[in-house]
Tab-separated table of C-alpha atoms in Angstrom:
chain	number	residue	atom	x	y	z
A	455	MET	CA	-6.500	-22.939	-18.982
A	456	GLN	CA	-8.061	-26.050	-17.569
A	457	LYS	CA	-7.259	-24.677	-13.898
A	458	ALA	CA	-8.741	-21.366	-14.936
A	459	LYS	CA	-11.796	-23.007	-16.507
A	460	ALA	CA	-12.240	-25.215	-12.966
A	461	PHE	CA	-12.110	-21.476	-11.286
A	462	ALA	CA	-14.723	-20.178	-13.513
A	463	ASP	CA	-17.317	-22.793	-13.410
A	464	GLN	CA	-16.881	-22.899	-9.595
A	465	TYR	CA	-17.607	-19.055	-9.157
A	466	ASN	CA	-19.899	-18.815	-12.219
A	467	ILE	CA	-17.561	-16.582	-14.267
A	468	PRO	CA	-18.731	-16.278	-17.660
A	469	LYS	CA	-14.902	-16.353	-19.281
A	470	ALA	CA	-11.860	-17.947	-18.708
A	471	TYR	CA	-8.522	-17.392	-20.245
A	472	GLY	CA	-5.038	-19.514	-20.251
A	473	ASN	CA	-2.585	-16.514	-20.468
A	474	TYR	CA	-2.447	-12.721	-19.561
A	475	ASP	CA	-2.402	-11.961	-23.171
A	476	SER	CA	-5.693	-13.168	-24.117
A	477	LEU	CA	-7.316	-11.413	-21.541
A	478	LEU	CA	-5.666	-8.202	-22.159
A	479	PHE	CA	-6.580	-8.525	-25.979
A	480	ASP	CA	-10.476	-8.886	-25.010
A	481	PRO	CA	-12.082	-5.769	-25.899
A	482	GLU	CA	-14.632	-6.512	-23.257
A	483	ILE	CA	-12.237	-6.345	-20.303
A	484	ASP	CA	-12.398	-2.792	-19.092
A	485	VAL	CA	-10.704	-3.459	-15.739
A	486	VAL	CA	-7.437	-5.393	-14.538
A	487	TYR	CA	-6.493	-6.310	-10.918
A	488	ILE	CA	-3.183	-7.313	-10.868
A	489	ALA	CA	-2.420	-9.585	-7.556
A	490	THR	CA	0.885	-11.354	-8.497
A	491	PRO	CA	4.255	-11.264	-6.738
A	492	HIS	CA	5.316	-7.522	-6.745
A	493	SER	CA	8.039	-8.642	-8.981
A	494	HIS	CA	6.209	-8.869	-11.673
A	495	HIS	CA	3.686	-5.581	-11.326
A	496	ALA	CA	5.398	-3.499	-13.172
A	497	ASP	CA	5.481	-5.557	-16.709
A	498	LEU	CA	1.672	-6.481	-15.902
A	499	ILE	CA	0.730	-2.918	-15.284
A	500	LEU	CA	2.336	-1.679	-18.589
A	501	LYS	CA	1.060	-4.401	-20.561
A	502	SER	CA	-2.600	-3.798	-19.177
A	503	LEU	CA	-2.160	0.247	-19.686
A	504	ARG	CA	-1.005	-0.361	-23.485
A	505	ASN	CA	-4.308	-2.596	-24.308
A	506	GLY	CA	-6.385	0.363	-22.528
A	507	LYS	CA	-7.321	-1.599	-19.469
A	508	HIS	CA	-7.644	0.374	-16.209
A	509	VAL	CA	-5.416	-0.913	-13.765
A	510	LEU	CA	-5.965	-1.888	-9.827
A	511	CYS	CA	-2.493	-3.320	-8.625
A	512	GLU	CA	-1.978	-4.683	-5.256
A	513	LYS	CA	0.621	-3.168	-3.217
A	514	ALA	CA	3.364	-2.650	-3.427
A	515	ILE	CA	2.295	-1.263	-6.850
A	516	THR	CA	5.724	-1.290	-8.408
A	517	MET	CA	9.708	-2.236	-7.244
A	518	ASN	CA	10.725	1.318	-7.498
A	519	GLY	CA	9.955	4.865	-8.407
A	520	LYS	CA	11.204	4.429	-12.060
A	521	GLN	CA	8.767	1.864	-12.860
A	522	LEU	CA	6.008	3.774	-11.368
A	523	GLU	CA	6.827	6.922	-13.033
A	524	GLU	CA	6.804	4.934	-16.161
A	525	ALA	CA	3.346	3.682	-15.483
A	526	VAL	CA	1.996	6.948	-14.457
A	527	TYR	CA	2.735	8.603	-17.560
A	528	LEU	CA	1.326	5.585	-19.668
A	529	ALA	CA	-1.915	5.719	-18.141
A	530	LYS	CA	-2.205	9.371	-18.748
A	531	GLU	CA	-1.031	8.984	-22.359
A	532	LYS	CA	-3.833	6.070	-22.518
A	533	ASN	CA	-6.354	8.410	-20.628
A	534	VAL	CA	-7.024	5.134	-18.146
A	535	ILE	CA	-6.866	4.848	-14.234
A	536	LEU	CA	-3.833	3.565	-12.188
A	537	ALA	CA	-4.479	2.812	-8.611
A	538	GLU	CA	-3.017	0.847	-5.859
A	539	ALA	CA	-5.017	-1.526	-3.641
A	540	MET	CA	-4.275	-0.086	-0.588
A	541	THR	CA	-6.584	-0.450	1.950
A	542	ILE	CA	-5.631	2.633	4.110
A	543	TYR	CA	-6.438	5.067	1.671
A	544	HIS	CA	-10.023	3.538	1.148
A	545	MET	CA	-11.402	2.413	4.369
A	546	PRO	CA	-14.323	4.806	5.348
A	547	LEU	CA	-12.431	5.344	9.037
A	548	TYR	CA	-9.697	7.066	7.396
A	549	HIS	CA	-11.782	9.530	5.792
A	550	LYS	CA	-13.872	10.440	8.817
A	551	LEU	CA	-10.262	10.778	10.706
A	552	LYS	CA	-9.273	13.006	8.117
A	553	ASP	CA	-12.497	15.160	8.548
A	554	ILE	CA	-12.213	15.099	12.249
A	555	ILE	CA	-8.350	16.613	11.981
A	556	SER	CA	-9.341	18.965	9.395
A	557	SER	CA	-12.182	20.647	12.083
A	558	GLY	CA	-8.803	21.520	14.111
A	559	GLN	CA	-10.074	19.893	17.367
A	560	LEU	CA	-6.868	18.440	17.880
A	561	GLY	CA	-4.634	20.824	16.988
A	562	LYS	CA	-1.289	20.294	15.225
A	563	LEU	CA	0.122	16.917	14.512
A	564	LYS	CA	3.368	16.394	16.069
A	565	MET	CA	4.337	12.862	16.413
A	566	LEU	CA	3.484	9.317	14.485
A	567	GLN	CA	4.198	5.696	15.394
A	568	VAL	CA	3.634	2.825	13.328
A	569	SER	CA	4.426	-0.959	13.565
A	570	PHE	CA	4.010	-4.084	11.707
A	571	GLY	CA	5.592	-7.398	12.617
A	572	SER	CA	4.829	-10.778	11.386
A	573	LEU	CA	6.328	-14.074	12.101
A	574	LYS	CA	6.901	-15.804	9.083
A	575	GLU	CA	8.079	-19.257	8.811
A	576	ALA	CA	11.778	-19.276	8.460
A	577	ASP	CA	11.849	-20.897	5.148
A	578	PRO	CA	14.443	-19.283	2.682
A	579	SER	CA	12.467	-20.538	-0.192
A	580	ASN	CA	8.687	-18.772	0.435
A	581	ARG	CA	7.907	-15.887	-1.234
A	582	PHE	CA	8.570	-13.683	2.038
A	583	PHE	CA	12.165	-14.415	1.862
A	584	ASN	CA	12.862	-15.151	-1.637
A	585	LYS	CA	15.056	-12.486	-3.295
A	586	GLU	CA	14.122	-13.731	-6.632
A	587	ILE	CA	10.816	-12.292	-6.536
A	588	ALA	CA	11.310	-9.434	-4.387
A	589	GLY	CA	10.875	-10.525	-0.852
A	590	GLY	CA	11.704	-8.905	2.257
A	591	ALA	CA	9.341	-6.905	4.879
A	592	LEU	CA	9.780	-3.394	3.367
A	593	LEU	CA	7.961	-4.109	0.167
A	594	ASP	CA	5.075	-6.692	1.584
A	595	ILE	CA	4.280	-5.253	5.145
A	596	GLY	CA	6.192	-1.747	5.243
A	597	VAL	CA	4.269	-0.347	2.598
A	598	TYR	CA	0.971	-0.415	4.904
A	599	ALA	CA	2.995	1.314	7.496
A	600	LEU	CA	4.583	3.696	5.669
A	601	SER	CA	1.332	4.692	3.863
A	602	PHE	CA	-0.291	5.284	7.003
A	603	ALA	CA	2.441	7.554	8.104
A	604	ARG	CA	2.113	9.492	4.892
A	605	PHE	CA	-1.619	9.388	4.788
A	606	PHE	CA	-1.516	11.844	8.388
A	607	LEU	CA	1.965	13.622	7.419
A	608	ASN	CA	0.808	16.953	5.915
A	609	GLN	CA	4.078	17.003	3.958
A	610	GLN	CA	6.398	14.421	2.493
A	611	PRO	CA	9.519	13.831	4.535
A	612	SER	CA	12.482	15.392	3.886
A	613	GLU	CA	14.801	13.790	6.105
A	614	ILE	CA	14.973	9.689	6.341
A	615	LEU	CA	17.098	7.572	8.953
A	616	THR	CA	17.025	3.830	8.877
A	617	THR	CA	18.461	0.601	10.135
A	618	MET	CA	17.868	-2.864	8.836
A	619	ASN	CA	18.926	-6.311	9.469
A	620	LEU	CA	19.191	-8.951	6.227
A	621	TYR	CA	17.471	-12.123	6.267
A	622	GLU	CA	20.184	-15.021	5.253
A	623	THR	CA	18.527	-14.640	1.580
A	624	GLY	CA	19.624	-10.918	1.508
A	625	VAL	CA	16.349	-9.086	1.925
A	626	ASP	CA	15.557	-7.038	4.815
A	627	GLU	CA	14.056	-8.797	7.652
A	628	GLN	CA	13.420	-5.990	9.988
A	629	SER	CA	14.057	-2.567	10.126
A	630	GLY	CA	13.525	0.804	12.102
A	631	ILE	CA	12.742	4.101	9.962
A	632	LEU	CA	12.588	7.817	11.156
A	633	LEU	CA	10.955	10.451	9.013
A	634	LYS	CA	10.664	14.209	9.736
A	635	ASN	CA	9.267	16.759	7.205
A	636	GLU	CA	9.684	20.540	6.828
A	637	LYS	CA	6.787	20.829	9.355
A	638	ASN	CA	8.623	19.270	11.908
A	639	GLU	CA	6.303	16.363	12.041
A	640	ILE	CA	8.124	13.138	13.057
A	641	ALA	CA	7.194	9.416	12.207
A	642	THR	CA	8.743	6.129	13.766
A	643	VAL	CA	8.135	3.240	11.754
A	644	SER	CA	9.188	-0.496	13.108
A	645	LEU	CA	9.111	-3.544	10.585
A	646	SER	CA	9.767	-7.113	11.219
A	647	PHE	CA	9.339	-10.610	9.346
A	648	ARG	CA	10.564	-12.981	12.126
A	649	ALA	CA	8.787	-11.293	15.207
A	650	LYS	CA	5.227	-10.680	15.963
A	651	MET	CA	4.042	-7.007	16.592
A	652	PRO	CA	0.659	-5.301	16.859
A	653	LYS	CA	-0.450	-3.465	14.004
A	654	VAL	CA	-1.032	-0.443	15.673
A	655	GLY	CA	-0.791	3.139	14.383
A	656	MET	CA	-0.778	6.040	16.522
A	657	ALA	CA	-1.023	10.027	15.529
A	658	ALA	CA	-0.072	12.227	18.422
A	659	PHE	CA	-1.671	15.980	18.195
A	660	GLU	CA	-1.231	19.210	20.397
A	661	LYS	CA	-4.820	18.196	21.876
A	662	GLY	CA	-4.974	14.368	21.751
A	663	TYR	CA	-3.936	11.314	19.990
A	664	ILE	CA	-5.528	8.952	17.871
A	665	THR	CA	-4.877	4.955	18.380
A	666	VAL	CA	-5.773	2.527	14.982
A	667	THR	CA	-5.268	-1.155	15.982
A	668	ASP	CA	-5.154	-3.390	13.056
A	669	TYR	CA	-4.977	-0.231	10.912
A	670	PRO	CA	-4.769	-1.782	7.022
A	671	ARG	CA	-8.296	-2.732	7.337
A	672	ALA	CA	-9.560	-0.676	10.407
A	673	ASP	CA	-13.323	0.207	11.148
A	674	LYS	CA	-12.508	1.939	14.860
A	675	ALA	CA	-10.004	4.314	16.524
A	676	LEU	CA	-9.751	5.499	19.638
A	677	ILE	CA	-9.116	9.593	20.468
A	678	THR	CA	-7.490	10.227	23.799
A	679	TYR	CA	-7.592	13.553	25.141
A	680	PRO	CA	-4.859	15.545	27.372
A	681	ASP	CA	-7.186	15.018	30.202
A	682	GLY	CA	-7.755	11.362	29.950
A	683	ALA	CA	-11.067	11.161	28.269
A	684	THR	CA	-11.574	9.024	25.254
A	685	GLU	CA	-13.837	8.882	22.181
A	686	THR	CA	-14.188	5.673	19.736
A	687	VAL	CA	-14.906	6.811	16.284
A	688	GLU	CA	-16.347	4.139	14.030
A	689	ALA	CA	-16.755	3.921	9.806
A	690	GLY	CA	-17.012	1.222	7.678
A	691	ASP	CA	-16.390	-2.589	7.954
A	692	SER	CA	-13.130	-4.224	7.852
A	693	ALA	CA	-14.461	-7.235	6.292
A	694	LYS	CA	-15.428	-5.124	2.966
A	695	ALA	CA	-12.248	-3.581	2.690
A	696	LEU	CA	-11.664	-4.816	-0.582
A	697	HIS	CA	-15.205	-3.788	-1.335
A	698	TYR	CA	-14.182	-0.225	-0.680
A	699	GLU	CA	-11.027	-0.277	-3.204
A	700	ILE	CA	-13.359	-1.632	-6.058
A	701	ALA	CA	-16.306	0.917	-5.422
A	702	HIS	CA	-13.812	3.836	-5.258
A	703	MET	CA	-12.150	2.267	-8.531
A	704	THR	CA	-15.439	2.007	-10.262
A	705	ASP	CA	-16.537	5.661	-9.046
A	706	LYS	CA	-13.342	6.995	-10.415
A	707	ILE	CA	-13.564	5.432	-13.640
A	708	LEU	CA	-17.257	6.309	-14.336
A	709	ASN	CA	-17.147	9.679	-12.507
A	710	GLY	CA	-13.821	11.198	-12.740
A	711	THR	CA	-13.360	11.366	-9.000
A	712	LYS	CA	-10.466	13.327	-7.841
A	713	ASP	CA	-8.244	12.307	-5.131
A	714	ASP	CA	-4.625	12.203	-4.332
A	715	TYR	CA	-4.060	8.655	-3.535
A	716	LEU	CA	-1.572	8.077	-6.380
A	717	ALA	CA	0.207	11.148	-5.232
A	718	LEU	CA	0.606	9.150	-1.905
A	719	THR	CA	1.488	5.760	-3.731
A	720	GLN	CA	4.387	7.789	-5.423
A	721	ASP	CA	5.596	9.534	-2.202
A	722	VAL	CA	5.502	6.046	-0.202
A	723	MET	CA	7.462	4.830	-3.211
A	724	ALA	CA	10.199	7.560	-2.941
A	725	ILE	CA	10.538	7.065	0.802
A	726	MET	CA	10.919	3.118	0.043
A	727	ASP	CA	13.564	3.863	-2.912
A	728	ASP	CA	15.518	5.673	-0.451
A	729	LEU	CA	15.426	3.479	2.207
A	730	ARG	CA	16.687	0.424	-0.074
A	731	GLN	CA	19.346	3.022	-0.931
A	732	GLN	CA	20.748	3.384	2.686
A	733	TRP	CA	20.590	-0.558	3.053
A	734	GLY	CA	22.034	-1.197	-0.457
A	735	LEU	CA	19.286	-3.562	-0.889
A	736	GLN	CA	18.816	-4.102	-4.816
A	737	TYR	CA	17.066	-7.037	-6.873
A	738	ASP	CA	18.888	-8.267	-9.876
A	739	PHE	CA	15.882	-7.768	-12.132
A	740	GLU	CA	15.526	-4.183	-11.287
């Protein structure tokens, strides 16, 4: 409580709580934002939903599809909103790109390439490699790459091929992923926790390809046409990425805005479940 009170005083926050229950039992709290390690997301999501709170939860929203299914069901039962704080779904740039794609000017989607590599300190005790709190590249950075791919794919992948290297703690250090759906759209995804790679996503269409650099919070993309001509597309502001998530959550609560972001979140979780099953990677507390 002392730590929470000091934080509240520093930022002029009217209330502070010494534990989760006292916050969740407060009738004046409408929405809860969950940013604990993802190993603890499911329990806090369910507790929040049971207390009638709308929930915006950091990625990966849960550990697996079973947990997510339970949360989705409970949110519907309680008539509250559940959403994943996935920046890709909320950045204005992606909605502008979707409009361009929908116009047909680029033709059909053919290929996607997505990479995300972070050079994390080789410390087995930190959260990135700690299996006790669901460490590993897939649930931390892979969810971004897969969300980028699923956002552009017109259908959930039906074929998933993969290979992975384990870190000494038993979590995934790096992996290669190949996705294909029944529309013959193919995506390749490269992830690493011990090698820096550019956060670049590329979507190739019949009549040009889109390149998005630093795609998790991008506000700019480049379209390259077959003749070499290029077009820059800009929308939003990278610095306001979290603002867009909050604005969307508020709009959804107040106005009942319809979107399929939660469906995309469920699709990505299904892909990650499949990958971990192929890898034989499970966490003791699942």
